[in-house]
Amino acid sequence: MELDYEAFDRQVENLMEMSRMLATEIDDCGIQEMTLDLVSLQTKSARLCYMADVDYALQQTEISHVREEKNKEYHEMFEVLMAKYVSPLMMRILEEDAKRNTVTPYKYPSTHPNLSTFLPRLRELVMADGEADWQTTLDSISGNQALFAKKLKLTTFPGMQPAERFWRLFLYYLQMCYLMYHFRRTSKLYGQEIEPKEMGRLLTAAIQHYAHSEEGSKELELFMAKLKYNSKNALLSVEAMQDAQKSLLNEVPDSLQLCYIKHVNDIDSLGQAISKEHFSNDDLEALVKVIAKWQMLANKIECIQHPKASEESIYNEVFHTNVNGKPVNLKELKTRIERMLKEVYKKNQWVCVWCVLKHHNLLSNTQLEPFARQMMHKDWFGGISEEKCIKGDTLRDYTGYFTMYDYTRWDIAQFNAYCEMYHKTKWSATLFNKLFRTCINMEDIYDNTSAL
């Protein structure tokens, strides 16, 4: 699950500016102009609502406060926008225009100049004022006049009934309220303390994300290339890689060095230790990069010292082969999943298996189709009874809230709001409770099965 935050911020700011424009110029625009503005705003706010849910899910998995300032800024801006512009616009329409059962601004004439005759005239007017920068543009248009000379019938936008304008306006308002709610909840995220035990899981997720990102994978590749270069491209020995691990301490911020020295071999303990320290986002980012390098070396050392253990003997396309520098025993993982399947009475409960495995940072590929394909592979559970066999479509029915948020953070109030927002009529509180209880039971089975 990814989100382009540069695009997200740009679209949030554009939506706010367009909303202010709609509220302040509604008396100055024509019917078609207002209608198109309203359709555009309602479409943009709908898209941003989905992006906001992705944003919230991602921020819940972060141990750094990268978005803290933006959350506060957008929270304040949305509060003002809604109170000063959007809500008053709605009240005015409800009180005045609703009485006439219409949302109708003034009618302004809409005219289109004759391009072939107007362009030469425009050239004379513009060039007379010395606007030389327009020369290239006007020449380019003039050179393509043949395309415009044809008799083209301009598209006539279909008329929108007053009832639809009300409907779109109400949808837009509800979506804006949802976005305001979103920035309220994200602005409160960083006032909440993360449980020490949870810090280890989130730290592991941060390391995996960095190692698999474009930036991180390139930096790790460069790091290994430098080690080989300094050893004259010879095969790196265990001793050489262990020395490289020791030298990584120099890259750890001073505020986190003691935690690193004590717990680098145990990420859960490291997470608990740093949860008690004061550190900046930059310090944490630097620590994540160092641990990713340390774990990469640890994995390579493990492969040299125990080559048989590192060989894959079972089909795999979705699981990490090592977590925190330690190999994942896929056969033991299969045993855990097999015991978890005792809680699967219907096909849809397979999504709970996926949720628990994702919670433990075991999925290198979180797409549902590959997961279903691997679980039904002959090396895994291809021989399961027909009524429990799954496909990607089986799990995709639960894409959204259940797959977006870690199951330990599921909340019935937020779930209900999500269902209303995205018209999930087939989802219910009963489904929520059933899947949540299944995840809890599977987690208990997972924790009480032999270590991987």
mmCIF file of N, CA and C in Angstrom, residues 321-420:
data_model
loop_
_atom_site.group_PDB
_atom_site.id
_atom_site.type_symbol
_atom_site.label_atom_id
_atom_site.label_comp_id
_atom_site.label_asym_id
_atom_site.label_seq_id
_atom_site.Cartn_x
_atom_site.Cartn_y
_atom_site.Cartn_z
ATOM 1 N N THR A 321 11.748 -14.409 2.815
ATOM 2 C CA THR A 321 12.575 -15.579 3.124
ATOM 3 C C THR A 321 13.435 -15.332 4.357
ATOM 4 N N ASN A 322 13.537 -14.065 4.768
ATOM 5 C CA ASN A 322 14.193 -13.767 6.040
ATOM 6 C C ASN A 322 13.553 -12.523 6.637
ATOM 7 N N VAL A 323 13.468 -12.506 7.939
ATOM 8 C CA VAL A 323 12.905 -11.368 8.676
ATOM 9 C C VAL A 323 13.894 -10.992 9.762
ATOM 10 N N ASN A 324 14.297 -9.733 9.772
ATOM 11 C CA ASN A 324 15.273 -9.227 10.743
ATOM 12 C C ASN A 324 16.593 -9.994 10.672
ATOM 13 N N GLY A 325 16.990 -10.346 9.444
ATOM 14 C CA GLY A 325 18.277 -10.995 9.242
ATOM 15 C C GLY A 325 18.282 -12.473 9.517
ATOM 16 N N LYS A 326 17.132 -13.034 9.889
ATOM 17 C CA LYS A 326 17.042 -14.456 10.207
ATOM 18 C C LYS A 326 16.164 -15.158 9.183
ATOM 19 N N PRO A 327 16.569 -16.340 8.723
ATOM 20 C CA PRO A 327 15.782 -17.035 7.693
ATOM 21 C C PRO A 327 14.429 -17.479 8.227
ATOM 22 N N VAL A 328 13.436 -17.457 7.346
ATOM 23 C CA VAL A 328 12.101 -17.937 7.675
ATOM 24 C C VAL A 328 11.995 -19.378 7.207
ATOM 25 N N ASN A 329 11.680 -20.259 8.129
ATOM 26 C CA ASN A 329 11.503 -21.664 7.794
ATOM 27 C C ASN A 329 10.088 -21.828 7.236
ATOM 28 N N LEU A 330 9.991 -21.954 5.920
ATOM 29 C CA LEU A 330 8.679 -21.988 5.270
ATOM 30 C C LEU A 330 7.873 -23.229 5.646
ATOM 31 N N LYS A 331 8.566 -24.324 5.914
ATOM 32 C CA LYS A 331 7.830 -25.536 6.304
ATOM 33 C C LYS A 331 7.192 -25.359 7.678
ATOM 34 N N GLU A 332 7.930 -24.717 8.589
ATOM 35 C CA GLU A 332 7.351 -24.449 9.903
ATOM 36 C C GLU A 332 6.226 -23.423 9.804
ATOM 37 N N LEU A 333 6.405 -22.461 8.897
ATOM 38 C CA LEU A 333 5.343 -21.477 8.690
ATOM 39 C C LEU A 333 4.088 -22.167 8.166
ATOM 40 N N LYS A 334 4.282 -23.124 7.272
ATOM 41 C CA LYS A 334 3.134 -23.878 6.755
ATOM 42 C C LYS A 334 2.421 -24.618 7.890
ATOM 43 N N THR A 335 3.194 -25.146 8.820
ATOM 44 C CA THR A 335 2.602 -25.848 9.957
ATOM 45 C C THR A 335 1.750 -24.901 10.799
ATOM 46 N N ARG A 336 2.250 -23.692 11.007
ATOM 47 C CA ARG A 336 1.487 -22.703 11.767
ATOM 48 C C ARG A 336 0.173 -22.380 11.061
ATOM 49 N N ILE A 337 0.282 -22.140 9.774
ATOM 50 C CA ILE A 337 -0.923 -21.787 9.015
ATOM 51 C C ILE A 337 -1.915 -22.944 9.038
ATOM 52 N N GLU A 338 -1.394 -24.173 8.928
ATOM 53 C CA GLU A 338 -2.275 -25.344 8.934
ATOM 54 C C GLU A 338 -3.078 -25.405 10.238
ATOM 55 N N ARG A 339 -2.448 -25.087 11.342
ATOM 56 C CA ARG A 339 -3.153 -25.082 12.619
ATOM 57 C C ARG A 339 -4.145 -23.920 12.706
ATOM 58 N N MET A 340 -3.791 -22.789 12.101
ATOM 59 C CA MET A 340 -4.700 -21.643 12.066
ATOM 60 C C MET A 340 -5.956 -21.961 11.258
ATOM 61 N N LEU A 341 -5.819 -22.847 10.280
ATOM 62 C CA LEU A 341 -6.949 -23.180 9.414
ATOM 63 C C LEU A 341 -8.069 -23.912 10.149
ATOM 64 N N LYS A 342 -7.805 -24.317 11.382
ATOM 65 C CA LYS A 342 -8.868 -24.916 12.187
ATOM 66 C C LYS A 342 -9.971 -23.901 12.469
ATOM 67 N N GLU A 343 -9.621 -22.611 12.342
ATOM 68 C CA GLU A 343 -10.592 -21.538 12.562
ATOM 69 C C GLU A 343 -11.322 -21.138 11.282
ATOM 70 N N VAL A 344 -10.955 -21.764 10.169
ATOM 71 C CA VAL A 344 -11.574 -21.433 8.880
ATOM 72 C C VAL A 344 -12.746 -22.377 8.622
ATOM 73 N N TYR A 345 -13.951 -21.841 8.723
ATOM 74 C CA TYR A 345 -15.162 -22.622 8.465
ATOM 75 C C TYR A 345 -15.803 -22.217 7.139
ATOM 76 N N LYS A 346 -15.464 -20.991 6.691
ATOM 77 C CA LYS A 346 -15.960 -20.501 5.409
ATOM 78 C C LYS A 346 -14.800 -19.871 4.648
ATOM 79 N N LYS A 347 -14.952 -19.807 3.350
ATOM 80 C CA LYS A 347 -13.878 -19.279 2.504
ATOM 81 C C LYS A 347 -13.426 -17.887 2.923
ATOM 82 N N ASN A 348 -14.396 -17.046 3.310
ATOM 83 C CA ASN A 348 -14.042 -15.658 3.585
ATOM 84 C C ASN A 348 -13.070 -15.514 4.754
ATOM 85 N N GLN A 349 -12.988 -16.546 5.625
ATOM 86 C CA GLN A 349 -12.106 -16.454 6.776
ATOM 87 C C GLN A 349 -10.633 -16.610 6.418
ATOM 88 N N TRP A 350 -10.355 -16.946 5.163
ATOM 89 C CA TRP A 350 -8.969 -16.953 4.696
ATOM 90 C C TRP A 350 -8.364 -15.549 4.788
ATOM 91 N N VAL A 351 -9.211 -14.525 4.690
ATOM 92 C CA VAL A 351 -8.687 -13.168 4.779
ATOM 93 C C VAL A 351 -8.081 -12.938 6.160
ATOM 94 N N CYS A 352 -8.556 -13.663 7.172
ATOM 95 C CA CYS A 352 -8.001 -13.540 8.517
ATOM 96 C C CYS A 352 -6.595 -14.131 8.575
ATOM 97 N N VAL A 353 -6.371 -15.216 7.828
ATOM 98 C CA VAL A 353 -5.023 -15.796 7.737
ATOM 99 C C VAL A 353 -4.084 -14.739 7.176
ATOM 100 N N TRP A 354 -4.512 -14.107 6.100
ATOM 101 C CA TRP A 354 -3.716 -13.049 5.459
ATOM 102 C C TRP A 354 -3.441 -11.921 6.448
ATOM 103 N N CYS A 355 -4.439 -11.506 7.208
ATOM 104 C CA CYS A 355 -4.301 -10.394 8.152
ATOM 105 C C CYS A 355 -3.280 -10.708 9.237
ATOM 106 N N VAL A 356 -3.326 -11.919 9.781
ATOM 107 C CA VAL A 356 -2.398 -12.294 10.846
ATOM 108 C C VAL A 356 -0.965 -12.376 10.313
ATOM 109 N N LEU A 357 -0.788 -12.948 9.137
ATOM 110 C CA LEU A 357 0.547 -13.044 8.538
ATOM 111 C C LEU A 357 1.093 -11.664 8.200
ATOM 112 N N LYS A 358 0.241 -10.783 7.727
ATOM 113 C CA LYS A 358 0.667 -9.419 7.430
ATOM 114 C C LYS A 358 1.059 -8.701 8.720
ATOM 115 N N HIS A 359 0.304 -8.940 9.783
ATOM 116 C CA HIS A 359 0.600 -8.331 11.087
ATOM 117 C C HIS A 359 2.003 -8.701 11.546
ATOM 118 N N HIS A 360 2.448 -9.902 11.212
ATOM 119 C CA HIS A 360 3.772 -10.373 11.631
ATOM 120 C C HIS A 360 4.857 -10.066 10.606
ATOM 121 N N ASN A 361 4.561 -9.191 9.648
ATOM 122 C CA ASN A 361 5.546 -8.744 8.655
ATOM 123 C C ASN A 361 6.146 -9.895 7.855
ATOM 124 N N LEU A 362 5.332 -10.909 7.575
ATOM 125 C CA LEU A 362 5.816 -12.070 6.830
ATOM 126 C C LEU A 362 5.553 -11.972 5.330
ATOM 127 N N LEU A 363 4.673 -11.071 4.927
ATOM 128 C CA LEU A 363 4.289 -10.988 3.516
ATOM 129 C C LEU A 363 5.163 -9.985 2.772
ATOM 130 N N SER A 364 5.943 -10.496 1.828
ATOM 131 C CA SER A 364 6.735 -9.608 0.969
ATOM 132 C C SER A 364 5.867 -9.062 -0.161
ATOM 133 N N ASN A 365 4.833 -9.815 -0.509
ATOM 134 C CA ASN A 365 3.860 -9.405 -1.527
ATOM 135 C C ASN A 365 2.486 -9.454 -0.863
ATOM 136 N N THR A 366 1.874 -8.301 -0.668
ATOM 137 C CA THR A 366 0.596 -8.251 0.048
ATOM 138 C C THR A 366 -0.613 -8.317 -0.877
ATOM 139 N N GLN A 367 -0.379 -8.510 -2.180
ATOM 140 C CA GLN A 367 -1.494 -8.641 -3.104
ATOM 141 C C GLN A 367 -2.263 -9.931 -2.805
ATOM 142 N N LEU A 368 -3.581 -9.863 -2.937
ATOM 143 C CA LEU A 368 -4.422 -10.990 -2.546
ATOM 144 C C LEU A 368 -4.388 -12.146 -3.552
ATOM 145 N N GLU A 369 -4.282 -11.825 -4.824
ATOM 146 C CA GLU A 369 -4.275 -12.860 -5.859
ATOM 147 C C GLU A 369 -3.092 -13.812 -5.700
ATOM 148 N N PRO A 370 -1.852 -13.309 -5.569
ATOM 149 C CA PRO A 370 -0.716 -14.226 -5.379
ATOM 150 C C PRO A 370 -0.830 -15.033 -4.091
ATOM 151 N N PHE A 371 -1.366 -14.412 -3.038
ATOM 152 C CA PHE A 371 -1.522 -15.131 -1.771
ATOM 153 C C PHE A 371 -2.470 -16.312 -1.942
ATOM 154 N N ALA A 372 -3.615 -16.062 -2.583
ATOM 155 C CA ALA A 372 -4.579 -17.142 -2.812
ATOM 156 C C ALA A 372 -3.965 -18.228 -3.683
ATOM 157 N N ARG A 373 -3.220 -17.814 -4.703
ATOM 158 C CA ARG A 373 -2.598 -18.782 -5.612
ATOM 159 C C ARG A 373 -1.595 -19.664 -4.859
ATOM 160 N N GLN A 374 -0.785 -19.054 -3.985
ATOM 161 C CA GLN A 374 0.201 -19.847 -3.251
ATOM 162 C C GLN A 374 -0.468 -20.776 -2.244
ATOM 163 N N MET A 375 -1.503 -20.294 -1.554
ATOM 164 C CA MET A 375 -2.158 -21.140 -0.563
ATOM 165 C C MET A 375 -2.818 -22.356 -1.207
ATOM 166 N N MET A 376 -3.228 -22.229 -2.468
ATOM 167 C CA MET A 376 -3.852 -23.347 -3.165
ATOM 168 C C MET A 376 -2.851 -24.181 -3.969
ATOM 169 N N HIS A 377 -1.568 -23.840 -3.843
ATOM 170 C CA HIS A 377 -0.523 -24.610 -4.526
ATOM 171 C C HIS A 377 -0.371 -25.976 -3.858
ATOM 172 N N LYS A 378 0.050 -26.942 -4.613
ATOM 173 C CA LYS A 378 0.173 -28.318 -4.093
ATOM 174 C C LYS A 378 1.168 -28.400 -2.937
ATOM 175 N N ASP A 379 2.154 -27.494 -2.902
ATOM 176 C CA ASP A 379 3.128 -27.501 -1.801
ATOM 177 C C ASP A 379 2.534 -26.951 -0.511
ATOM 178 N N TRP A 380 1.378 -26.278 -0.625
ATOM 179 C CA TRP A 380 0.782 -25.668 0.552
ATOM 180 C C TRP A 380 -0.543 -26.368 0.888
ATOM 181 N N PHE A 381 -1.669 -25.831 0.451
ATOM 182 C CA PHE A 381 -2.946 -26.418 0.870
ATOM 183 C C PHE A 381 -3.855 -26.712 -0.324
ATOM 184 N N GLY A 382 -3.221 -27.118 -1.414
ATOM 185 C CA GLY A 382 -3.979 -27.427 -2.622
ATOM 186 C C GLY A 382 -4.954 -28.568 -2.448
ATOM 187 N N GLY A 383 -4.756 -29.405 -1.428
ATOM 188 C CA GLY A 383 -5.650 -30.533 -1.217
ATOM 189 C C GLY A 383 -6.752 -30.264 -0.220
ATOM 190 N N ILE A 384 -6.951 -28.994 0.137
ATOM 191 C CA ILE A 384 -7.989 -28.650 1.103
ATOM 192 C C ILE A 384 -9.370 -28.927 0.516
ATOM 193 N N SER A 385 -10.357 -29.118 1.368
ATOM 194 C CA SER A 385 -11.707 -29.428 0.891
ATOM 195 C C SER A 385 -12.237 -28.330 -0.031
ATOM 196 N N GLU A 386 -13.072 -28.717 -0.974
ATOM 197 C CA GLU A 386 -13.564 -27.817 -2.018
ATOM 198 C C GLU A 386 -14.229 -26.565 -1.459
ATOM 199 N N GLU A 387 -14.999 -26.729 -0.379
ATOM 200 C CA GLU A 387 -15.740 -25.574 0.160
ATOM 201 C C GLU A 387 -14.822 -24.526 0.800
ATOM 202 N N LYS A 388 -13.540 -24.890 0.999
ATOM 203 C CA LYS A 388 -12.600 -23.946 1.596
ATOM 204 C C LYS A 388 -11.543 -23.476 0.602
ATOM 205 N N CYS A 389 -11.620 -23.940 -0.644
ATOM 206 C CA CYS A 389 -10.687 -23.490 -1.673
ATOM 207 C C CYS A 389 -10.958 -22.029 -2.019
ATOM 208 N N ILE A 390 -9.919 -21.268 -2.256
ATOM 209 C CA ILE A 390 -10.080 -19.843 -2.538
ATOM 210 C C ILE A 390 -9.396 -19.437 -3.834
ATOM 211 N N LYS A 391 -9.829 -18.304 -4.335
ATOM 212 C CA LYS A 391 -9.201 -17.616 -5.460
ATOM 213 C C LYS A 391 -8.995 -16.165 -5.043
ATOM 214 N N GLY A 392 -8.361 -15.413 -5.908
ATOM 215 C CA GLY A 392 -8.157 -14.007 -5.596
ATOM 216 C C GLY A 392 -9.475 -13.281 -5.372
ATOM 217 N N ASP A 393 -10.490 -13.640 -6.172
ATOM 218 C CA ASP A 393 -11.797 -12.987 -6.052
ATOM 219 C C ASP A 393 -12.432 -13.230 -4.684
ATOM 220 N N THR A 394 -12.146 -14.389 -4.095
ATOM 221 C CA THR A 394 -12.703 -14.705 -2.780
ATOM 222 C C THR A 394 -12.269 -13.666 -1.761
ATOM 223 N N LEU A 395 -10.998 -13.296 -1.812
ATOM 224 C CA LEU A 395 -10.447 -12.359 -0.847
ATOM 225 C C LEU A 395 -10.700 -10.909 -1.228
ATOM 226 N N ARG A 396 -10.800 -10.646 -2.532
ATOM 227 C CA ARG A 396 -10.995 -9.261 -2.967
ATOM 228 C C ARG A 396 -12.333 -8.690 -2.499
ATOM 229 N N ASP A 397 -13.278 -9.560 -2.162
ATOM 230 C CA ASP A 397 -14.552 -9.081 -1.626
ATOM 231 C C ASP A 397 -14.359 -8.328 -0.314
ATOM 232 N N TYR A 398 -13.197 -8.493 0.318
ATOM 233 C CA TYR A 398 -12.947 -7.864 1.614
ATOM 234 C C TYR A 398 -11.851 -6.816 1.527
ATOM 235 N N THR A 399 -11.501 -6.462 0.282
ATOM 236 C CA THR A 399 -10.528 -5.399 0.080
ATOM 237 C C THR A 399 -11.096 -4.086 0.609
ATOM 238 N N GLY A 400 -10.274 -3.340 1.278
ATOM 239 C CA GLY A 400 -10.728 -2.070 1.847
ATOM 240 C C GLY A 400 -10.378 -2.039 3.314
ATOM 241 N N TYR A 401 -11.381 -1.853 4.142
ATOM 242 C CA TYR A 401 -11.116 -1.688 5.568
ATOM 243 C C TYR A 401 -10.348 -2.878 6.145
ATOM 244 N N PHE A 402 -10.769 -4.088 5.829
ATOM 245 C CA PHE A 402 -10.162 -5.273 6.439
ATOM 246 C C PHE A 402 -8.717 -5.494 5.997
ATOM 247 N N THR A 403 -8.375 -5.054 4.805
ATOM 248 C CA THR A 403 -7.013 -5.254 4.307
ATOM 249 C C THR A 403 -6.161 -3.994 4.455
ATOM 250 N N MET A 404 -6.807 -2.861 4.633
ATOM 251 C CA MET A 404 -6.091 -1.590 4.712
ATOM 252 C C MET A 404 -5.471 -1.376 6.092
ATOM 253 N N TYR A 405 -6.206 -1.765 7.138
ATOM 254 C CA TYR A 405 -5.755 -1.526 8.505
ATOM 255 C C TYR A 405 -5.301 -2.817 9.176
ATOM 256 N N ASP A 406 -4.263 -2.717 9.989
ATOM 257 C CA ASP A 406 -3.827 -3.862 10.770
ATOM 258 C C ASP A 406 -4.990 -4.315 11.649
ATOM 259 N N TYR A 407 -5.200 -5.617 11.725
ATOM 260 C CA TYR A 407 -6.412 -6.110 12.397
ATOM 261 C C TYR A 407 -6.460 -5.713 13.874
ATOM 262 N N THR A 408 -5.299 -5.480 14.489
ATOM 263 C CA THR A 408 -5.285 -5.087 15.897
ATOM 264 C C THR A 408 -5.800 -3.664 16.097
ATOM 265 N N ARG A 409 -5.932 -2.909 14.988
ATOM 266 C CA ARG A 409 -6.426 -1.534 15.068
ATOM 267 C C ARG A 409 -7.848 -1.384 14.516
ATOM 268 N N TRP A 410 -8.491 -2.510 14.207
ATOM 269 C CA TRP A 410 -9.869 -2.416 13.731
ATOM 270 C C TRP A 410 -10.741 -1.789 14.814
ATOM 271 N N ASP A 411 -11.631 -0.923 14.383
ATOM 272 C CA ASP A 411 -12.500 -0.201 15.309
ATOM 273 C C ASP A 411 -13.907 -0.177 14.726
ATOM 274 N N ILE A 412 -14.897 -0.602 15.484
ATOM 275 C CA ILE A 412 -16.242 -0.751 14.946
ATOM 276 C C ILE A 412 -16.842 0.584 14.510
ATOM 277 N N ALA A 413 -16.563 1.666 15.227
ATOM 278 C CA ALA A 413 -17.101 2.975 14.848
ATOM 279 C C ALA A 413 -16.506 3.426 13.512
ATOM 280 N N GLN A 414 -15.190 3.280 13.361
ATOM 281 C CA GLN A 414 -14.548 3.656 12.105
ATOM 282 C C GLN A 414 -14.982 2.721 10.978
ATOM 283 N N PHE A 415 -15.174 1.451 11.305
ATOM 284 C CA PHE A 415 -15.652 0.491 10.313
ATOM 285 C C PHE A 415 -17.027 0.899 9.787
ATOM 286 N N ASN A 416 -17.931 1.263 10.682
ATOM 287 C CA ASN A 416 -19.279 1.685 10.264
ATOM 288 C C ASN A 416 -19.219 2.930 9.387
ATOM 289 N N ALA A 417 -18.355 3.875 9.761
ATOM 290 C CA ALA A 417 -18.202 5.090 8.950
ATOM 291 C C ALA A 417 -17.659 4.753 7.573
ATOM 292 N N TYR A 418 -16.712 3.822 7.526
ATOM 293 C CA TYR A 418 -16.133 3.390 6.243
ATOM 294 C C TYR A 418 -17.208 2.750 5.364
ATOM 295 N N CYS A 419 -18.033 1.897 5.964
ATOM 296 C CA CYS A 419 -19.083 1.218 5.197
ATOM 297 C C CYS A 419 -20.072 2.219 4.614
ATOM 298 N N GLU A 420 -20.423 3.240 5.395
ATOM 299 C CA GLU A 420 -21.344 4.266 4.907
ATOM 300 C C GLU A 420 -20.698 5.087 3.796
#
